[in-house]
mmCIF file of C-alpha atoms and ligand atoms in Angstrom:
data_model
loop_
_atom_site.group_PDB
_atom_site.id
_atom_site.type_symbol
_atom_site.label_atom_id
_atom_site.label_comp_id
_atom_site.label_asym_id
_atom_site.label_seq_id
_atom_site.Cartn_x
_atom_site.Cartn_y
_atom_site.Cartn_z
ATOM 1 C CA MET A 1 -94.547 64.837 -38.640
ATOM 2 C CA LYS A 2 -93.832 64.527 -34.938
ATOM 3 C CA LEU A 3 -91.893 61.303 -34.427
ATOM 4 C CA LEU A 4 -91.040 59.570 -31.155
ATOM 5 C CA ILE A 5 -88.233 56.997 -31.007
ATOM 6 C CA ILE A 6 -87.883 54.770 -27.938
ATOM 7 C CA TYR A 7 -85.148 52.155 -27.694
ATOM 8 C CA GLY A 8 -83.638 49.521 -25.414
ATOM 9 C CA THR A 9 -80.011 48.526 -25.853
ATOM 10 C CA VAL A 10 -77.179 46.781 -24.015
ATOM 11 C CA GLU A 11 -74.097 47.242 -26.212
ATOM 12 C CA GLY A 12 -75.350 50.230 -28.212
ATOM 13 C CA GLN A 13 -76.230 48.777 -31.637
ATOM 14 C CA THR A 14 -79.958 49.495 -31.247
ATOM 15 C CA ARG A 15 -79.163 53.067 -30.171
ATOM 16 C CA LYS A 16 -76.932 53.433 -33.256
ATOM 17 C CA ILE A 17 -79.816 52.239 -35.480
ATOM 18 C CA CYS A 18 -82.155 54.744 -33.805
ATOM 19 C CA GLU A 19 -79.615 57.555 -34.200
ATOM 20 C CA VAL A 20 -79.489 56.888 -37.948
ATOM 21 C CA LEU A 21 -83.306 56.993 -38.059
ATOM 22 C CA ARG A 22 -83.359 60.214 -36.028
ATOM 23 C CA ASN A 23 -80.813 61.883 -38.326
ATOM 24 C CA GLU A 24 -82.665 60.774 -41.476
ATOM 25 C CA ALA A 25 -85.987 61.972 -40.059
ATOM 26 C CA LYS A 26 -84.509 65.370 -39.145
ATOM 27 C CA LEU A 27 -82.990 65.717 -42.621
ATOM 28 C CA SER A 28 -86.489 65.119 -44.020
ATOM 29 C CA GLY A 29 -87.816 67.980 -41.886
ATOM 30 C CA HIS A 30 -89.548 65.964 -39.153
ATOM 31 C CA THR A 31 -89.530 66.806 -35.440
ATOM 32 C CA VAL A 32 -87.967 63.963 -33.470
ATOM 33 C CA SER A 33 -87.867 63.087 -29.772
ATOM 34 C CA MET A 34 -85.697 60.140 -28.816
ATOM 35 C CA ASN A 35 -85.339 58.376 -25.501
ATOM 36 C CA ASP A 36 -83.843 55.283 -23.910
ATOM 37 C CA ALA A 37 -86.756 53.222 -22.527
ATOM 38 C CA SER A 38 -84.914 53.021 -19.205
ATOM 39 C CA GLY A 39 -84.721 56.848 -19.011
ATOM 40 C CA PRO A 40 -87.470 59.383 -18.220
ATOM 41 C CA ASN A 41 -90.878 58.070 -19.268
ATOM 42 C CA LEU A 42 -91.906 60.004 -22.400
ATOM 43 C CA SER A 43 -95.579 59.454 -23.292
ATOM 44 C CA PRO A 44 -96.351 58.646 -26.953
ATOM 45 C CA PHE A 45 -99.444 60.875 -26.706
ATOM 46 C CA GLY A 46 -99.541 63.619 -29.352
ATOM 47 C CA PHE A 47 -96.991 62.065 -31.741
ATOM 48 C CA ASP A 48 -97.892 61.253 -35.370
ATOM 49 C CA ALA A 49 -95.735 58.133 -35.306
ATOM 50 C CA VAL A 50 -93.661 56.073 -32.915
ATOM 51 C CA ILE A 51 -90.682 53.819 -33.532
ATOM 52 C CA ILE A 52 -89.850 51.396 -30.737
ATOM 53 C CA ALA A 53 -86.659 49.379 -31.013
ATOM 54 C CA SER A 54 -85.178 46.674 -28.834
ATOM 55 C CA SER A 55 -82.351 44.216 -29.086
ATOM 56 C CA ILE A 56 -82.768 40.558 -28.168
ATOM 57 C CA HIS A 57 -80.551 39.104 -25.457
ATOM 58 C CA HIS A 58 -81.081 35.527 -24.272
ATOM 59 C CA GLU A 59 -84.181 35.218 -26.463
ATOM 60 C CA LYS A 60 -85.869 38.213 -24.815
ATOM 61 C CA TYR A 61 -86.362 41.886 -25.619
ATOM 62 C CA GLN A 62 -85.151 44.506 -23.143
ATOM 63 C CA THR A 63 -87.304 44.633 -19.998
ATOM 64 C CA SER A 64 -87.365 48.451 -20.094
ATOM 65 C CA VAL A 65 -88.958 48.328 -23.573
ATOM 66 C CA GLU A 66 -91.443 45.677 -22.492
ATOM 67 C CA HIS A 67 -92.517 47.878 -19.543
ATOM 68 C CA TYR A 68 -92.774 50.973 -21.735
ATOM 69 C CA VAL A 69 -94.895 49.272 -24.395
ATOM 70 C CA HIS A 70 -97.132 47.584 -21.831
ATOM 71 C CA GLU A 71 -97.734 50.856 -20.008
ATOM 72 C CA HIS A 72 -98.541 52.826 -23.176
ATOM 73 C CA ALA A 73 -100.210 50.099 -25.287
ATOM 74 C CA LYS A 74 -103.541 51.956 -25.480
ATOM 75 C CA ILE A 75 -102.013 55.116 -26.983
ATOM 76 C CA LEU A 76 -99.587 53.106 -29.131
ATOM 77 C CA ASN A 77 -102.504 51.191 -30.642
ATOM 78 C CA ASN A 78 -103.970 54.501 -31.814
ATOM 79 C CA THR A 79 -100.694 55.735 -33.297
ATOM 80 C CA ILE A 80 -98.767 54.706 -36.424
ATOM 81 C CA GLY A 81 -95.964 52.559 -35.037
ATOM 82 C CA ALA A 82 -93.028 50.407 -36.044
ATOM 83 C CA PHE A 83 -91.412 47.798 -33.849
ATOM 84 C CA ILE A 84 -87.754 47.234 -34.670
ATOM 85 C CA SER A 85 -86.431 43.925 -33.423
ATOM 86 C CA VAL A 86 -82.609 43.813 -33.381
ATOM 87 C CA SER A 87 -80.902 40.439 -33.210
ATOM 88 C CA LEU A 88 -78.106 38.308 -34.516
ATOM 89 C CA THR A 89 -80.601 35.790 -35.849
ATOM 90 C CA ALA A 90 -81.818 38.340 -38.413
ATOM 91 C CA ALA A 91 -78.302 38.468 -39.898
ATOM 92 C CA ASN A 92 -78.764 35.230 -41.819
ATOM 93 C CA ASP A 93 -81.344 32.925 -43.366
ATOM 94 C CA VAL A 94 -81.318 30.024 -40.928
ATOM 95 C CA PRO A 95 -84.959 28.792 -40.919
ATOM 96 C CA GLU A 96 -84.839 27.535 -37.300
ATOM 97 C CA GLY A 97 -83.535 30.893 -36.167
ATOM 98 C CA TRP A 98 -86.308 32.790 -37.968
ATOM 99 C CA LYS A 99 -88.933 30.497 -36.448
ATOM 100 C CA GLU A 100 -87.561 31.350 -32.974
ATOM 101 C CA LEU A 101 -87.478 35.029 -33.868
ATOM 102 C CA ASP A 102 -91.097 34.916 -34.928
ATOM 103 C CA ILE A 103 -92.096 33.284 -31.619
ATOM 104 C CA ILE A 104 -90.086 35.811 -29.543
ATOM 105 C CA THR A 105 -91.695 38.732 -31.399
ATOM 106 C CA LYS A 106 -95.245 37.327 -31.226
ATOM 107 C CA ASP A 107 -94.852 36.599 -27.494
ATOM 108 C CA PHE A 108 -93.659 40.154 -26.866
ATOM 109 C CA LEU A 109 -96.549 41.695 -28.791
ATOM 110 C CA SER A 110 -99.174 39.511 -27.163
ATOM 111 C CA LYS A 111 -97.716 40.091 -23.659
ATOM 112 C CA THR A 112 -97.641 43.854 -24.104
ATOM 113 C CA GLY A 113 -100.913 44.141 -26.078
ATOM 114 C CA TRP A 114 -99.354 46.286 -28.797
ATOM 115 C CA HIS A 115 -100.384 45.981 -32.459
ATOM 116 C CA PRO A 116 -97.730 47.973 -34.347
ATOM 117 C CA THR A 117 -98.396 49.071 -37.925
ATOM 118 C CA PHE A 118 -95.417 46.926 -38.937
ATOM 119 C CA VAL A 119 -92.540 44.930 -37.464
ATOM 120 C CA GLU A 120 -89.021 45.029 -38.873
ATOM 121 C CA GLN A 121 -86.442 42.356 -38.082
ATOM 122 C CA VAL A 122 -83.023 44.065 -38.265
ATOM 123 C CA ALA A 123 -79.626 42.390 -37.925
ATOM 124 C CA GLY A 124 -77.436 43.669 -35.095
ATOM 125 C CA ALA A 125 -73.734 43.305 -34.408
ATOM 126 C CA ILE A 126 -71.233 41.131 -32.598
ATOM 127 C CA ARG A 127 -68.746 43.122 -30.523
ATOM 128 C CA TYR A 128 -66.449 40.347 -29.336
ATOM 129 C CA SER A 129 -63.883 42.953 -28.227
ATOM 130 C CA LYS A 130 -66.376 44.330 -25.688
ATOM 131 C CA TYR A 131 -67.558 41.036 -24.172
ATOM 132 C CA ASN A 132 -66.175 39.240 -21.134
ATOM 133 C CA TRP A 133 -65.267 35.574 -21.619
ATOM 134 C CA PHE A 134 -68.772 34.401 -20.689
ATOM 135 C CA LYS A 135 -70.548 36.659 -23.198
ATOM 136 C CA LYS A 136 -67.942 35.708 -25.814
ATOM 137 C CA TYR A 137 -68.764 32.051 -25.212
ATOM 138 C CA ILE A 138 -72.540 32.683 -25.476
ATOM 139 C CA LEU A 139 -72.190 34.796 -28.606
ATOM 140 C CA ARG A 140 -69.937 32.279 -30.291
ATOM 141 C CA ASN A 141 -72.653 29.654 -29.806
ATOM 142 C CA ILE A 142 -75.422 31.953 -31.072
ATOM 143 C CA ALA A 143 -73.214 32.936 -34.018
ATOM 144 C CA ALA A 144 -72.515 29.290 -34.888
ATOM 145 C CA LYS A 145 -76.244 28.528 -34.800
ATOM 146 C CA ASN A 146 -76.940 31.445 -37.138
ATOM 147 C CA ASP A 147 -74.115 31.076 -39.672
ATOM 148 C CA ALA A 148 -72.447 34.243 -38.301
ATOM 149 C CA GLN A 149 -68.769 34.872 -37.510
ATOM 150 C CA THR A 150 -67.234 32.845 -34.671
ATOM 151 C CA ASN A 151 -63.728 34.316 -34.905
ATOM 152 C CA THR A 152 -63.608 36.241 -31.623
ATOM 153 C CA SER A 153 -60.577 38.346 -32.578
ATOM 154 C CA GLU A 154 -62.760 40.743 -34.605
ATOM 155 C CA ASP A 155 -66.064 42.643 -34.320
ATOM 156 C CA TYR A 156 -68.818 42.332 -36.926
ATOM 157 C CA GLU A 157 -71.674 44.626 -37.893
ATOM 158 C CA TYR A 158 -74.500 42.946 -39.802
ATOM 159 C CA THR A 159 -77.010 45.821 -39.843
ATOM 160 C CA ASP A 160 -78.409 46.601 -43.296
ATOM 161 C CA TRP A 161 -78.467 50.419 -43.258
ATOM 162 C CA GLY A 162 -80.561 50.540 -46.427
ATOM 163 C CA GLN A 163 -83.251 48.528 -44.650
ATOM 164 C CA VAL A 164 -83.038 50.896 -41.648
ATOM 165 C CA LYS A 165 -83.583 53.959 -43.855
ATOM 166 C CA ARG A 166 -86.535 52.285 -45.597
ATOM 167 C CA ILE A 167 -88.265 52.004 -42.189
ATOM 168 C CA LEU A 168 -88.580 55.788 -42.143
ATOM 169 C CA THR A 169 -90.064 55.785 -45.657
ATOM 170 C CA LYS A 170 -92.635 53.186 -44.565
ATOM 171 C CA ILE A 171 -93.550 55.306 -41.534
ATOM 172 C CA GLU A 172 -93.909 58.420 -43.713
ATOM 173 C CA HIS A 173 -96.250 56.560 -46.100
ATOM 174 C CA ALA A 174 -98.351 55.184 -43.240
ATOM 175 C CA VAL A 175 -98.744 58.670 -41.702
ATOM 176 C CA LYS A 176 -99.641 60.193 -45.081
ATOM 177 C CA GLU A 177 -102.224 57.452 -45.709
ATOM 178 C CA SER A 178 -103.799 57.880 -42.286
ATOM 179 C CA HIS A 179 -104.065 61.652 -42.822
ATOM 180 C CA SER A 180 -105.694 61.235 -46.234
ATOM 181 C CA SER A 181 -108.204 58.656 -44.881
ATOM 182 C CA GLU A 182 -109.023 61.095 -42.030
ATOM 183 C CA LYS A 183 -109.826 63.746 -44.658
ATOM 184 C CA VAL A 184 -112.089 61.367 -46.602
ATOM 185 C CA SER A 185 -114.033 60.329 -43.498
ATOM 186 C CA SER A 186 -114.490 63.884 -42.096
HETATM 187 C C1 LIG B 1 -75.332 38.118 -23.978
HETATM 188 C C2 LIG B 1 -75.992 38.201 -25.336
HETATM 189 C C3 LIG B 1 -77.086 37.416 -25.637
HETATM 190 C C4 LIG B 1 -77.690 37.481 -26.902
HETATM 191 N N1 LIG B 1 -78.752 36.684 -27.182
HETATM 192 C C5 LIG B 1 -79.284 36.672 -28.420
HETATM 193 C C6 LIG B 1 -80.377 35.813 -28.747
HETATM 194 O O1 LIG B 1 -80.922 35.090 -27.911
HETATM 195 N N2 LIG B 1 -80.826 35.806 -30.034
HETATM 196 C C7 LIG B 1 -80.262 36.609 -31.010
HETATM 197 O O2 LIG B 1 -80.690 36.536 -32.168
HETATM 198 N N3 LIG B 1 -79.242 37.461 -30.723
HETATM 199 C C8 LIG B 1 -78.756 37.504 -29.466
HETATM 200 N N4 LIG B 1 -77.717 38.359 -29.164
HETATM 201 C C9 LIG B 1 -77.195 39.236 -30.220
HETATM 202 C C10 LIG B 1 -77.707 40.659 -30.033
HETATM 203 O O3 LIG B 1 -79.092 40.756 -30.334
HETATM 204 C C11 LIG B 1 -76.889 41.578 -30.959
HETATM 205 O O4 LIG B 1 -75.552 41.569 -30.537
HETATM 206 C C12 LIG B 1 -77.420 43.006 -30.988
HETATM 207 O O5 LIG B 1 -76.665 43.771 -31.911
HETATM 208 C C13 LIG B 1 -77.329 43.667 -29.615
HETATM 209 O O6 LIG B 1 -77.897 44.949 -29.692
HETATM 210 P P1 LIG B 1 -77.627 46.050 -28.564
HETATM 211 O O7 LIG B 1 -76.178 46.431 -28.670
HETATM 212 O O8 LIG B 1 -78.528 47.176 -28.931
HETATM 213 O O9 LIG B 1 -77.997 45.430 -27.256
HETATM 214 C C14 LIG B 1 -77.160 38.341 -27.887
HETATM 215 C C15 LIG B 1 -76.058 39.176 -27.579
HETATM 216 C C16 LIG B 1 -75.486 39.112 -26.327
HETATM 217 C C17 LIG B 1 -74.298 39.988 -26.008
#
């Protein structure tokens, strides 16, 4: 299949997740184009499937991703698509956090008008060593709220790489199913 991956990142964890997906997809023989949503605008037209990934910062997805999805919603709604939401909240099972996550995701999808085939909530990372004091302070508070690590002398990666790889399998199944239903109806 022809797969397009579009991502929005600040500290690089979402890009890392997308790189793993790109490598897995290539190993499975798929053709992959990958782009930062803030880079050149690559239309989703002509792709069999699209993966769009964004991290959450201050309870919002990346503006570049929001613009991209809004602009291409019509084509995206006619293409198999996964939305990958990357956050610290997804690292743990704090019910309040998941309620917030659900609201943030629903708001994003209703604002942009996109109806992805499925949404995946993926845990991101805390890179205390890369933050200035202000970001460290913010992240410590978010971490405390979400039962994550508040010791700022270390970095923490919460991403479940097994879950990330299963996203590709889900996409492959969805594409296969859509091709076989096309055959039945033609
Ligand atoms: C300044 C800042 C604000 C953040 N705000 C949130 C937030 O509101 N909710 C959340 O669940 N995670 C939040 N996070 C955690 C990020 O989603 C997490 O670190 C993620 O791995 C970042 O991905 P990226 O490197 O692709 O940007 C925040 C992180 C930073 C640095």
